[in-house]
């Protein structure tokens, strides 16, 4: 694979940032990789792992001279990090990101960027419930989708450079409008997380003897929800606060559908349940056939 960037600066060297650093190193996609993380222990760990050439806590120091700055911090920190790197960005630099919500990123980052700096919002749709630099791995990306949401009038050659980076990491790149992205992700990712957090929360509030049995027999379904509900609290708090409208819209539909199922169970309407479960089984097959299982 050929070198795509001279200097890449990664802001936030957690699960996604460190996975990207590993992929860049493995494929030799940049001459130098720097990172900045507010957590000094994470920066030190990234350096010790050998996945970056420079690491520290100062975002401006890492961003100085970079031709690509990739924001990989929780969504709530985007504005602060964008403000910190802005004075250090060189003319023509590309600022991109991995955030799970796109309209909020544009809202929080674009106003800070000086003229001549390009913003290319992006979202590698790949992750796990783990966080921090030790949780990352380059194999996170191959076979997954990366969604770019370039702004109107964006420089095509610049967008293509970011797409090339994700393709070199093994991803398939798609483009979308930011609001469409936020609606799609609300139903495919954000709502499922909210449901998992709710179910595990409900089980936590059960009386003590029931709670112990929930853990004991968790393999009957609960276990899969606990994996999702074990995801990073900061990241997911920020996702819900920054994709409020799309999530509330999906939640409204979900609540209506749940009420319909509740009624079917109360009335003993087995065919309603059977028909739905047959349709959902087909969806599962489709996900498997698309190799996204
Ligand atoms: P993570 O593992 O927690 O990594 C985030 C890193 O940024 C941590 O080292 C964190 O330190 C650090 N940080 C927090 N605030 C900061 C600040 N103000 N300045 C600099 N560094 C800061 O999280 P992640 O899962 O990689 O998520 C990062 C981004 O990727 C989020 O925007 C998320 O929406 C997106 N994303 C996540 C997934 C996923 O499945 N996890 C998938 C796709 C996209 P502390 O740990 O000390 O806070």
CSV table of C-alpha atoms and ligand atoms in Angstrom, one decimal:
chain,number,residue,atom,x,y,z
A,1,UNK,CA,0.0,0.0,0.0
A,2,UNK,CA,1.4,3.5,-0.8
A,3,UNK,CA,1.9,6.3,1.7
A,4,UNK,CA,-1.3,8.5,1.6
A,5,UNK,CA,-0.3,11.2,4.1
A,6,UNK,CA,2.9,12.7,5.4
A,7,UNK,CA,1.8,13.4,9.0
A,8,UNK,CA,-1.4,12.1,10.5
A,9,UNK,CA,-2.5,13.4,14.0
A,10,UNK,CA,-5.0,11.4,15.9
A,11,UNK,CA,-7.0,13.2,18.7
A,12,UNK,CA,-8.1,10.6,21.2
A,13,UNK,CA,-6.1,7.3,21.2
A,14,UNK,CA,-8.9,5.1,22.5
A,15,UNK,CA,-10.6,2.1,20.8
A,16,UNK,CA,-11.2,3.8,17.4
A,17,UNK,CA,-8.1,6.2,17.4
A,18,UNK,CA,-5.7,3.4,18.3
A,19,UNK,CA,-7.3,1.0,15.8
A,20,UNK,CA,-6.8,3.6,13.1
A,21,UNK,CA,-3.2,4.2,14.3
A,22,UNK,CA,-2.5,0.4,14.1
A,23,UNK,CA,-4.0,0.2,10.6
A,24,UNK,CA,-2.0,3.2,9.4
A,25,UNK,CA,1.2,1.6,10.8
A,26,UNK,CA,0.4,-1.9,9.5
A,27,UNK,CA,-0.3,-0.6,6.0
A,28,UNK,CA,2.4,2.1,6.1
A,29,UNK,CA,-0.2,4.8,5.1
A,30,UNK,CA,1.7,7.8,6.7
A,31,UNK,CA,5.3,8.7,7.3
A,32,UNK,CA,4.5,9.9,10.8
A,33,UNK,CA,1.6,9.4,13.2
A,34,UNK,CA,1.2,11.7,16.2
A,35,UNK,CA,-1.5,11.5,18.8
A,36,UNK,CA,-2.9,13.7,21.6
A,37,UNK,CA,-5.1,12.4,24.4
A,38,UNK,CA,-6.4,14.3,27.4
A,39,UNK,CA,-5.6,11.1,29.4
A,40,UNK,CA,-1.7,11.1,29.8
A,41,UNK,CA,-1.7,7.4,30.6
A,42,UNK,CA,-3.4,6.7,27.3
A,43,UNK,CA,-0.9,8.8,25.4
A,44,UNK,CA,2.0,7.0,27.2
A,45,UNK,CA,0.5,3.6,26.5
A,46,UNK,CA,0.1,4.4,22.7
A,47,UNK,CA,3.8,5.3,22.6
A,48,UNK,CA,4.8,2.2,24.5
A,49,UNK,CA,2.7,0.0,22.1
A,50,UNK,CA,4.6,1.5,19.2
A,51,UNK,CA,1.4,2.5,17.3
A,52,UNK,CA,2.4,6.2,17.1
A,53,UNK,CA,5.6,8.1,16.7
A,54,UNK,CA,4.7,10.9,19.0
A,55,UNK,CA,2.2,11.1,21.8
A,56,UNK,CA,1.2,13.8,24.4
A,57,UNK,CA,-1.7,15.6,25.9
A,58,UNK,CA,-1.5,18.8,23.8
A,59,UNK,CA,-3.8,18.7,20.8
A,60,UNK,CA,-2.1,21.7,19.1
A,61,UNK,CA,1.3,20.2,19.3
A,62,UNK,CA,0.1,17.0,17.6
A,63,UNK,CA,-1.9,18.8,15.0
A,64,UNK,CA,1.0,21.2,14.0
A,65,UNK,CA,2.2,20.3,10.5
A,66,UNK,CA,-0.3,17.5,10.0
A,67,UNK,CA,-1.9,17.1,6.7
A,68,UNK,CA,-4.6,15.0,8.2
A,69,UNK,CA,-6.1,15.4,11.7
A,70,UNK,CA,-8.5,12.7,12.8
A,71,UNK,CA,-10.8,13.5,15.7
A,72,UNK,CA,-11.4,10.3,17.7
A,73,UNK,CA,-12.7,11.8,21.0
A,74,UNK,CA,-16.2,11.4,22.5
A,75,UNK,CA,-18.7,13.7,20.7
A,76,UNK,CA,-18.9,16.0,23.7
A,77,UNK,CA,-15.2,17.0,23.4
A,78,UNK,CA,-15.3,17.9,19.7
A,79,UNK,CA,-15.8,21.6,20.1
A,80,UNK,CA,-13.0,21.9,22.7
A,81,UNK,CA,-10.6,19.9,20.6
A,82,UNK,CA,-11.4,21.8,17.4
A,83,UNK,CA,-10.8,25.1,19.2
A,84,UNK,CA,-7.5,23.9,20.6
A,85,UNK,CA,-6.1,22.6,17.2
A,86,UNK,CA,-7.4,25.5,15.0
A,87,UNK,CA,-4.4,27.9,15.5
A,88,UNK,CA,-1.9,25.0,14.8
A,89,UNK,CA,-3.5,23.8,11.5
A,90,UNK,CA,-1.5,24.3,8.4
A,91,UNK,CA,-3.2,25.7,5.3
A,92,UNK,CA,-4.7,22.9,3.2
A,93,UNK,CA,-4.9,20.5,6.2
A,94,UNK,CA,-7.8,18.1,6.3
A,95,UNK,CA,-9.7,17.6,9.5
A,96,UNK,CA,-11.8,14.5,9.6
A,97,UNK,CA,-13.4,12.4,12.3
A,98,UNK,CA,-14.9,9.1,13.3
A,99,UNK,CA,-17.9,10.3,15.4
A,100,UNK,CA,-21.1,8.3,15.6
A,101,UNK,CA,-23.3,11.4,14.9
A,102,UNK,CA,-22.6,13.7,12.0
A,103,UNK,CA,-24.8,16.9,12.2
A,104,UNK,CA,-23.5,17.7,15.7
A,105,UNK,CA,-19.9,17.3,14.5
A,106,UNK,CA,-20.4,19.8,11.7
A,107,UNK,CA,-22.1,22.1,14.2
A,108,UNK,CA,-19.3,21.9,16.8
A,109,UNK,CA,-16.2,21.7,14.6
A,110,UNK,CA,-16.8,23.8,11.4
A,111,UNK,CA,-17.0,27.2,13.2
A,112,UNK,CA,-13.5,26.8,14.6
A,113,UNK,CA,-11.6,25.9,11.4
A,114,UNK,CA,-9.7,28.6,9.7
A,115,UNK,CA,-10.2,29.3,6.0
A,116,UNK,CA,-8.2,26.9,3.8
A,117,UNK,CA,-8.7,24.0,6.1
A,118,UNK,CA,-11.0,21.2,4.9
A,119,UNK,CA,-13.5,19.4,7.0
A,120,UNK,CA,-14.5,15.9,5.9
A,121,UNK,CA,-16.9,14.3,8.5
A,122,UNK,CA,-16.8,10.5,8.6
A,123,UNK,CA,-17.9,7.5,10.6
A,124,UNK,CA,-16.3,4.1,10.4
A,125,UNK,CA,-19.3,1.9,11.3
A,126,UNK,CA,-17.3,-0.6,13.3
A,127,UNK,CA,-16.7,-0.9,17.0
A,128,UNK,CA,-16.8,-3.0,20.2
A,129,UNK,CA,-18.0,-2.4,23.7
A,130,UNK,CA,-14.4,-1.8,24.9
A,131,UNK,CA,-12.4,1.4,25.2
A,132,UNK,CA,-8.9,2.8,25.5
A,133,UNK,CA,-5.7,2.2,23.5
A,134,UNK,CA,-5.3,-1.5,24.5
A,135,UNK,CA,-8.7,-2.3,23.1
A,136,UNK,CA,-7.9,-1.2,19.5
A,137,UNK,CA,-7.0,-3.6,16.7
A,138,UNK,CA,-6.4,-3.0,13.0
A,139,UNK,CA,-8.7,-5.9,12.0
A,140,UNK,CA,-11.7,-3.8,13.3
A,141,UNK,CA,-12.2,-2.2,9.9
A,142,UNK,CA,-11.9,-4.7,7.0
A,143,UNK,CA,-15.3,-5.7,5.6
A,144,UNK,CA,-17.2,-2.8,7.4
A,145,UNK,CA,-18.7,0.3,6.0
A,146,UNK,CA,-17.3,3.8,6.4
A,147,UNK,CA,-19.8,6.7,5.8
A,148,UNK,CA,-18.5,10.1,4.7
A,149,UNK,CA,-20.8,13.1,4.9
A,150,UNK,CA,-18.9,15.8,3.0
A,151,UNK,CA,-20.3,19.4,3.2
A,152,UNK,CA,-21.9,21.0,0.2
A,153,UNK,CA,-19.2,22.4,-2.1
A,154,UNK,CA,-16.5,20.2,-0.5
A,155,UNK,CA,-13.3,19.7,-2.5
A,156,UNK,CA,-13.8,16.4,-4.3
A,157,UNK,CA,-10.1,15.5,-4.3
A,158,UNK,CA,-9.9,16.1,-0.5
A,159,UNK,CA,-12.9,13.9,0.1
A,160,UNK,CA,-11.3,11.2,-2.1
A,161,UNK,CA,-8.1,11.3,0.0
A,162,UNK,CA,-10.1,10.5,3.2
A,163,UNK,CA,-12.0,7.8,1.4
A,164,UNK,CA,-8.7,6.3,0.2
A,165,UNK,CA,-7.5,6.1,3.8
A,166,UNK,CA,-10.5,4.1,4.9
A,167,UNK,CA,-10.4,1.9,1.9
A,168,UNK,CA,-6.7,1.2,2.6
A,169,UNK,CA,-7.9,0.1,6.1
A,170,UNK,CA,-10.2,-2.4,4.4
A,171,UNK,CA,-13.5,-0.5,4.6
A,172,UNK,CA,-16.1,0.1,2.0
A,173,UNK,CA,-16.8,3.8,1.7
A,174,UNK,CA,-20.3,5.3,1.2
A,175,UNK,CA,-21.4,8.9,1.1
A,176,UNK,CA,-24.6,10.3,2.8
A,177,UNK,CA,-26.2,13.5,3.8
A,178,UNK,CA,-25.4,14.1,7.5
A,179,UNK,CA,-29.1,14.1,8.6
A,180,UNK,CA,-29.7,10.9,6.7
A,181,UNK,CA,-26.7,9.3,8.4
A,182,UNK,CA,-28.0,10.4,11.8
A,183,UNK,CA,-31.5,8.8,11.1
A,184,UNK,CA,-30.0,5.6,9.8
A,185,UNK,CA,-27.7,5.2,12.8
A,186,UNK,CA,-30.4,6.1,15.2
A,187,UNK,CA,-32.3,2.9,14.2
A,188,UNK,CA,-29.4,0.6,13.5
A,189,UNK,CA,-27.1,1.5,16.4
A,190,UNK,CA,-28.4,4.1,18.9
A,191,UNK,CA,-31.9,2.6,19.6
A,192,UNK,CA,-30.5,-0.9,20.1
A,193,UNK,CA,-28.0,0.5,22.6
A,194,UNK,CA,-30.8,2.4,24.4
A,195,UNK,CA,-32.9,-0.8,24.6
A,196,UNK,CA,-29.9,-2.8,25.9
A,197,UNK,CA,-29.2,-0.1,28.6
A,198,UNK,CA,-32.9,-0.2,29.6
A,199,UNK,CA,-33.2,-4.0,29.8
A,200,UNK,CA,-30.0,-4.3,31.9
A,201,UNK,CA,-31.1,-1.4,34.0
A,202,UNK,CA,-34.5,-3.0,34.6
A,203,UNK,CA,-32.8,-6.3,35.7
A,204,UNK,CA,-30.5,-4.4,38.0
A,205,UNK,CA,-33.5,-3.0,39.8
A,206,UNK,CA,-35.1,-6.4,40.4
A,207,UNK,CA,-35.2,-7.9,43.9
A,208,UNK,CA,-31.9,-9.5,45.0
A,209,UNK,CA,-32.9,-13.2,44.5
A,210,UNK,CA,-34.2,-12.5,41.0
A,211,UNK,CA,-31.1,-10.4,40.2
A,212,UNK,CA,-28.8,-13.4,41.0
A,213,UNK,CA,-30.8,-15.7,38.7
A,214,UNK,CA,-30.7,-13.2,35.9
A,215,UNK,CA,-26.8,-13.4,36.0
A,216,UNK,CA,-26.9,-17.2,36.4
A,217,UNK,CA,-29.2,-17.9,33.4
A,218,UNK,CA,-27.9,-14.9,31.3
A,219,UNK,CA,-27.1,-17.2,28.4
A,220,UNK,CA,-30.8,-17.4,27.6
A,221,UNK,CA,-30.7,-13.9,25.9
A,222,UNK,CA,-29.8,-11.4,28.6
A,223,UNK,CA,-26.0,-11.9,28.0
A,224,UNK,CA,-26.1,-10.4,24.5
A,225,UNK,CA,-27.7,-7.3,25.9
A,226,UNK,CA,-25.1,-7.0,28.7
A,227,UNK,CA,-22.4,-6.9,26.1
A,228,UNK,CA,-24.0,-3.9,24.4
A,229,UNK,CA,-24.9,-2.3,27.7
A,230,UNK,CA,-21.2,-2.6,28.8
A,231,UNK,CA,-20.3,0.0,26.2
A,232,UNK,CA,-18.5,3.2,27.2
A,233,UNK,CA,-20.8,5.5,29.3
A,234,UNK,CA,-19.2,8.8,28.1
A,235,UNK,CA,-19.4,7.9,24.4
A,236,UNK,CA,-23.0,6.8,24.6
A,237,UNK,CA,-24.2,9.7,26.8
A,238,UNK,CA,-22.7,12.0,24.1
A,239,UNK,CA,-24.4,10.0,21.3
A,240,UNK,CA,-27.9,10.4,22.8
A,241,UNK,CA,-27.3,14.1,23.7
A,242,UNK,CA,-26.1,14.8,20.1
A,243,UNK,CA,-28.6,12.8,18.1
A,244,UNK,CA,-31.6,13.8,20.2
A,245,UNK,CA,-34.2,14.3,17.5
A,246,UNK,CA,-33.5,11.2,15.4
A,247,UNK,CA,-33.3,9.0,18.5
A,248,UNK,CA,-36.6,10.4,19.9
A,249,UNK,CA,-38.3,9.9,16.5
A,250,UNK,CA,-37.2,6.2,16.4
A,251,UNK,CA,-38.1,5.7,20.1
A,252,UNK,CA,-41.6,7.0,19.4
A,253,UNK,CA,-42.1,4.4,16.7
A,254,UNK,CA,-40.6,1.7,18.8
A,255,UNK,CA,-42.9,2.5,21.7
A,256,UNK,CA,-45.9,2.3,19.4
A,257,UNK,CA,-44.8,-1.1,18.0
A,258,UNK,CA,-44.1,-2.4,21.5
A,259,UNK,CA,-47.6,-1.4,22.6
A,260,UNK,CA,-49.0,-3.3,19.7
A,261,UNK,CA,-47.1,-6.4,20.7
A,262,UNK,CA,-48.2,-6.0,24.3
A,263,UNK,CA,-51.8,-6.0,23.1
A,264,UNK,CA,-51.3,-9.0,20.9
A,265,UNK,CA,-49.8,-11.0,23.9
A,266,UNK,CA,-52.7,-9.9,26.2
A,267,UNK,CA,-55.3,-10.9,23.6
A,268,UNK,CA,-53.6,-14.2,22.7
A,269,UNK,CA,-53.1,-13.1,19.1
A,270,UNK,CA,-50.4,-15.7,18.2
A,271,UNK,CA,-50.5,-15.0,14.5
A,272,UNK,CA,-49.5,-11.4,15.0
A,273,UNK,CA,-46.5,-12.5,17.0
A,274,UNK,CA,-45.6,-15.4,14.6
A,275,UNK,CA,-45.8,-13.1,11.5
A,276,UNK,CA,-43.5,-10.5,13.1
A,277,UNK,CA,-41.0,-13.1,14.3
A,278,UNK,CA,-41.0,-14.6,10.8
A,279,UNK,CA,-40.3,-11.2,9.2
A,280,UNK,CA,-37.5,-10.5,11.7
A,281,UNK,CA,-35.9,-13.9,11.1
A,282,UNK,CA,-35.6,-12.9,7.4
A,283,UNK,CA,-33.9,-9.6,8.4
A,284,UNK,CA,-31.4,-11.7,10.4
A,285,UNK,CA,-30.7,-13.8,7.3
A,286,UNK,CA,-30.2,-10.6,5.3
A,287,UNK,CA,-27.7,-9.3,7.8
A,288,UNK,CA,-25.8,-12.6,7.6
A,289,UNK,CA,-25.9,-12.7,3.8
A,290,UNK,CA,-24.5,-9.1,3.7
A,291,UNK,CA,-21.6,-10.5,6.0
A,292,UNK,CA,-22.4,-8.0,8.7
A,293,UNK,CA,-23.3,-10.6,11.4
B,1,LIG,P1,-12.5,5.7,23.8
B,1,LIG,O1,-12.0,4.3,23.6
B,1,LIG,O2,-13.1,6.1,25.1
B,1,LIG,O3,-11.4,6.8,23.3
B,1,LIG,C1,-11.6,8.1,23.4
B,1,LIG,C2,-10.2,8.7,23.9
B,1,LIG,O4,-10.3,10.1,23.9
B,1,LIG,C3,-9.9,8.2,25.4
B,1,LIG,O5,-8.6,8.0,25.5
B,1,LIG,C4,-10.3,9.5,26.2
B,1,LIG,O6,-9.7,9.5,27.4
B,1,LIG,C5,-9.9,10.6,25.2
B,1,LIG,N1,-10.5,11.9,25.5
B,1,LIG,C6,-11.7,12.2,26.1
B,1,LIG,N2,-11.9,13.5,26.1
B,1,LIG,C7,-10.9,14.0,25.5
B,1,LIG,C8,-10.5,15.4,25.2
B,1,LIG,N3,-11.3,16.4,25.5
B,1,LIG,N4,-9.3,15.6,24.5
B,1,LIG,C9,-8.6,14.6,24.1
B,1,LIG,N5,-8.8,13.3,24.4
B,1,LIG,C10,-10.0,13.0,25.1
B,1,LIG,O7,-13.7,5.9,22.7
B,1,LIG,P2,-13.9,5.3,21.3
B,1,LIG,O8,-14.9,4.2,21.4
B,1,LIG,O9,-12.6,5.2,20.6
B,1,LIG,O10,-14.8,6.5,20.6
B,1,LIG,C11,-14.2,7.7,20.1
B,1,LIG,C12,-15.1,8.2,19.0
B,1,LIG,O11,-15.4,7.2,18.0
B,1,LIG,C13,-16.5,8.7,19.5
B,1,LIG,O12,-16.8,10.0,18.9
B,1,LIG,C14,-17.5,7.7,19.0
B,1,LIG,O13,-18.7,8.2,18.7
B,1,LIG,C15,-16.8,7.1,17.8
B,1,LIG,N6,-17.1,5.7,17.4
B,1,LIG,C16,-17.1,4.8,18.4
B,1,LIG,C17,-17.4,3.5,18.0
B,1,LIG,C18,-17.4,2.4,19.1
B,1,LIG,O14,-18.0,1.3,18.9
B,1,LIG,N7,-16.8,2.6,20.2
B,1,LIG,C19,-17.6,3.1,16.7
B,1,LIG,C20,-17.6,4.1,15.7
B,1,LIG,C21,-17.3,5.4,16.1
B,1,LIG,P3,-10.5,9.0,28.7
B,1,LIG,O15,-10.8,7.5,28.5
B,1,LIG,O16,-9.7,9.3,29.9
B,1,LIG,O17,-11.8,9.8,28.7
